[in-house]
Amino acid sequence: SETFQPDSSSSSINSISDNQLHRVLYSRPFEPQPSKKEPTLPQEFELMTRHRAHERAAFDIRVSTINSQKEAEVKAVSLIKGKEEAKLLRIKRNASVHRPEPIRKYKNVDISGTKPPLTKPKSPNFVKRPVHKGSSTCV
């Protein structure tokens, strides 16, 4: 259990002379001279997030105008289409309504007597045939 004891020859305090020690301990500390240049002023800067936000807002406005124009075109086309369909429906309804036609006039038929004699009516002559129960043919 030996305690550490510094070597007197390697000690830095012993190697410094008294004059140097006095000058270091009691003299004024080093003060740097003020700079002759003017101090730099901070410049204004813009963060890319703000720049990107402005670009995004402009893009959103462009997209919304394009979408509104497309919606307006679609509405106009659907309005025109609806008018055409209504017109066609009106035409079909008018065509499907029944309109009476006038009675046609034909030439008058002259009834004249016939030269050959009229046929005399007589009843038909039905023939009764026997029906065979086992046959598959129809007679």
mmCIF file of C-alpha atoms in Angstrom:
data_model
loop_
_atom_site.group_PDB
_atom_site.id
_atom_site.type_symbol
_atom_site.label_atom_id
_atom_site.label_comp_id
_atom_site.label_asym_id
_atom_site.label_seq_id
_atom_site.Cartn_x
_atom_site.Cartn_y
_atom_site.Cartn_z
ATOM 1 C CA SER A 1 0.000 0.000 0.000
ATOM 2 C CA GLU A 2 2.345 2.609 -1.290
ATOM 3 C CA THR A 3 0.982 6.051 -1.981
ATOM 4 C CA PHE A 4 1.874 7.890 -5.131
ATOM 5 C CA GLN A 5 4.410 10.666 -4.754
ATOM 6 C CA PRO A 6 5.391 12.780 -7.734
ATOM 7 C CA ASP A 7 8.991 13.065 -8.711
ATOM 8 C CA SER A 8 10.436 16.401 -7.772
ATOM 9 C CA SER A 9 12.558 16.534 -10.909
ATOM 10 C CA SER A 10 9.601 16.004 -13.261
ATOM 11 C CA SER A 11 7.285 18.400 -11.490
ATOM 12 C CA SER A 12 6.324 21.355 -13.727
ATOM 13 C CA ILE A 13 5.957 23.801 -10.851
ATOM 14 C CA ASN A 14 9.531 23.292 -9.737
ATOM 15 C CA SER A 15 10.915 23.691 -13.249
ATOM 16 C CA ILE A 16 9.350 27.156 -13.765
ATOM 17 C CA SER A 17 11.466 30.016 -12.521
ATOM 18 C CA ASP A 18 10.146 32.519 -10.025
ATOM 19 C CA ASN A 19 10.176 35.339 -12.558
ATOM 20 C CA GLN A 20 8.059 33.383 -15.014
ATOM 21 C CA LEU A 21 5.737 32.290 -12.258
ATOM 22 C CA HIS A 22 5.264 35.866 -11.071
ATOM 23 C CA ARG A 23 4.612 37.080 -14.626
ATOM 24 C CA VAL A 24 2.007 34.350 -15.286
ATOM 25 C CA LEU A 25 0.183 34.726 -12.011
ATOM 26 C CA TYR A 26 0.076 38.517 -11.602
ATOM 27 C CA SER A 27 0.066 40.005 -15.101
ATOM 28 C CA ARG A 28 -3.080 41.008 -16.979
ATOM 29 C CA PRO A 29 -4.670 38.259 -19.006
ATOM 30 C CA PHE A 30 -4.595 38.264 -22.802
ATOM 31 C CA GLU A 31 -7.266 40.394 -24.385
ATOM 32 C CA PRO A 32 -7.803 40.062 -28.113
ATOM 33 C CA GLN A 33 -7.972 43.252 -30.160
ATOM 34 C CA PRO A 34 -11.365 44.130 -31.551
ATOM 35 C CA SER A 35 -11.799 43.345 -35.218
ATOM 36 C CA LYS A 36 -11.534 46.188 -37.710
ATOM 37 C CA LYS A 37 -14.187 44.628 -39.972
ATOM 38 C CA GLU A 38 -17.855 45.280 -39.417
ATOM 39 C CA PRO A 39 -19.726 42.394 -37.916
ATOM 40 C CA THR A 40 -21.595 40.288 -40.440
ATOM 41 C CA LEU A 41 -25.309 40.826 -40.434
ATOM 42 C CA PRO A 42 -27.584 37.808 -40.645
ATOM 43 C CA GLN A 43 -29.249 37.559 -44.051
ATOM 44 C CA GLU A 44 -32.896 36.846 -44.530
ATOM 45 C CA PHE A 45 -33.557 33.300 -45.631
ATOM 46 C CA GLU A 46 -36.557 31.336 -46.757
ATOM 47 C CA LEU A 47 -37.096 27.796 -45.660
ATOM 48 C CA MET A 48 -37.768 25.289 -48.401
ATOM 49 C CA THR A 49 -40.865 24.189 -46.507
ATOM 50 C CA ARG A 50 -42.406 27.637 -46.980
ATOM 51 C CA HIS A 51 -41.343 27.733 -50.620
ATOM 52 C CA ARG A 52 -42.798 24.249 -51.110
ATOM 53 C CA ALA A 53 -46.007 25.298 -49.336
ATOM 54 C CA HIS A 54 -46.413 28.249 -51.738
ATOM 55 C CA GLU A 55 -45.814 25.983 -54.731
ATOM 56 C CA ARG A 56 -48.287 23.439 -53.373
ATOM 57 C CA ALA A 57 -50.934 26.129 -52.822
ATOM 58 C CA ALA A 58 -50.489 27.345 -56.416
ATOM 59 C CA PHE A 59 -50.693 23.752 -57.652
ATOM 60 C CA ASP A 60 -53.864 23.125 -55.628
ATOM 61 C CA ILE A 61 -55.444 26.252 -57.123
ATOM 62 C CA ARG A 62 -54.566 25.092 -60.653
ATOM 63 C CA VAL A 63 -55.935 21.609 -59.993
ATOM 64 C CA SER A 64 -59.158 22.978 -58.497
ATOM 65 C CA THR A 65 -59.707 25.276 -61.502
ATOM 66 C CA ILE A 66 -59.102 22.389 -63.901
ATOM 67 C CA ASN A 67 -61.503 20.181 -61.931
ATOM 68 C CA SER A 68 -64.160 22.895 -61.852
ATOM 69 C CA GLN A 69 -63.788 23.392 -65.620
ATOM 70 C CA LYS A 70 -64.164 19.645 -66.182
ATOM 71 C CA GLU A 71 -67.238 19.544 -63.943
ATOM 72 C CA ALA A 72 -68.731 22.493 -65.839
ATOM 73 C CA GLU A 73 -68.096 20.714 -69.154
ATOM 74 C CA VAL A 74 -69.657 17.504 -67.837
ATOM 75 C CA LYS A 75 -72.698 19.443 -66.606
ATOM 76 C CA ALA A 76 -73.045 21.208 -69.963
ATOM 77 C CA VAL A 77 -72.776 17.920 -71.861
ATOM 78 C CA SER A 78 -75.292 16.232 -69.558
ATOM 79 C CA LEU A 79 -77.658 19.204 -69.923
ATOM 80 C CA ILE A 80 -77.453 19.038 -73.722
ATOM 81 C CA LYS A 81 -77.894 15.268 -73.610
ATOM 82 C CA GLY A 82 -80.927 15.617 -71.332
ATOM 83 C CA LYS A 83 -82.508 18.169 -73.688
ATOM 84 C CA GLU A 84 -81.942 15.873 -76.681
ATOM 85 C CA GLU A 85 -83.423 12.891 -74.817
ATOM 86 C CA ALA A 86 -86.453 14.967 -73.807
ATOM 87 C CA LYS A 87 -86.905 16.090 -77.419
ATOM 88 C CA LEU A 88 -86.676 12.496 -78.705
ATOM 89 C CA LEU A 89 -89.121 11.371 -76.025
ATOM 90 C CA ARG A 90 -91.581 14.098 -77.052
ATOM 91 C CA ILE A 91 -91.276 13.049 -80.689
ATOM 92 C CA LYS A 92 -91.841 9.369 -79.787
ATOM 93 C CA ARG A 93 -94.856 10.216 -77.647
ATOM 94 C CA ASN A 94 -96.369 12.349 -80.394
ATOM 95 C CA ALA A 95 -95.752 9.525 -82.874
ATOM 96 C CA SER A 96 -97.315 6.922 -80.582
ATOM 97 C CA VAL A 97 -100.576 8.872 -80.100
ATOM 98 C CA HIS A 98 -103.390 7.301 -82.149
ATOM 99 C CA ARG A 99 -104.787 9.543 -84.835
ATOM 100 C CA PRO A 100 -107.936 8.376 -86.627
ATOM 101 C CA GLU A 101 -107.658 7.884 -90.326
ATOM 102 C CA PRO A 102 -110.473 9.027 -92.599
ATOM 103 C CA ILE A 103 -112.769 6.410 -94.104
ATOM 104 C CA ARG A 104 -111.445 5.350 -97.433
ATOM 105 C CA LYS A 105 -113.672 5.796 -100.440
ATOM 106 C CA TYR A 106 -113.730 2.952 -102.893
ATOM 107 C CA LYS A 107 -115.450 2.673 -106.244
ATOM 108 C CA ASN A 108 -119.068 1.709 -106.034
ATOM 109 C CA VAL A 109 -119.729 -1.914 -106.867
ATOM 110 C CA ASP A 110 -122.506 -2.528 -109.356
ATOM 111 C CA ILE A 111 -124.449 -5.681 -108.586
ATOM 112 C CA SER A 112 -125.617 -7.326 -111.738
ATOM 113 C CA GLY A 113 -127.334 -10.595 -112.353
ATOM 114 C CA THR A 114 -125.269 -13.695 -112.991
ATOM 115 C CA LYS A 115 -125.545 -15.610 -116.174
ATOM 116 C CA PRO A 116 -124.680 -19.118 -114.976
ATOM 117 C CA PRO A 117 -127.149 -20.721 -112.514
ATOM 118 C CA LEU A 118 -126.320 -20.678 -108.825
ATOM 119 C CA THR A 119 -125.127 -23.900 -107.201
ATOM 120 C CA LYS A 120 -127.620 -25.824 -105.131
ATOM 121 C CA PRO A 121 -126.518 -26.563 -101.593
ATOM 122 C CA LYS A 122 -126.434 -30.167 -100.374
ATOM 123 C CA SER A 123 -125.196 -31.794 -97.217
ATOM 124 C CA PRO A 124 -121.824 -33.505 -97.164
ATOM 125 C CA ASN A 125 -121.571 -37.270 -97.431
ATOM 126 C CA PHE A 126 -119.784 -38.504 -94.275
ATOM 127 C CA VAL A 127 -118.434 -42.092 -94.410
ATOM 128 C CA LYS A 128 -118.320 -44.165 -91.243
ATOM 129 C CA ARG A 129 -115.426 -46.597 -91.102
ATOM 130 C CA PRO A 130 -114.789 -49.124 -88.355
ATOM 131 C CA VAL A 131 -111.993 -48.159 -85.935
ATOM 132 C CA HIS A 132 -109.527 -50.888 -84.928
ATOM 133 C CA LYS A 133 -108.553 -50.609 -81.274
ATOM 134 C CA GLY A 134 -105.096 -52.190 -81.609
ATOM 135 C CA SER A 135 -103.811 -50.252 -84.562
ATOM 136 C CA SER A 136 -101.449 -47.376 -84.116
ATOM 137 C CA THR A 137 -102.206 -45.710 -87.412
ATOM 138 C CA CYS A 138 -104.811 -43.087 -87.615
ATOM 139 C CA VAL A 139 -107.292 -43.376 -90.417
#
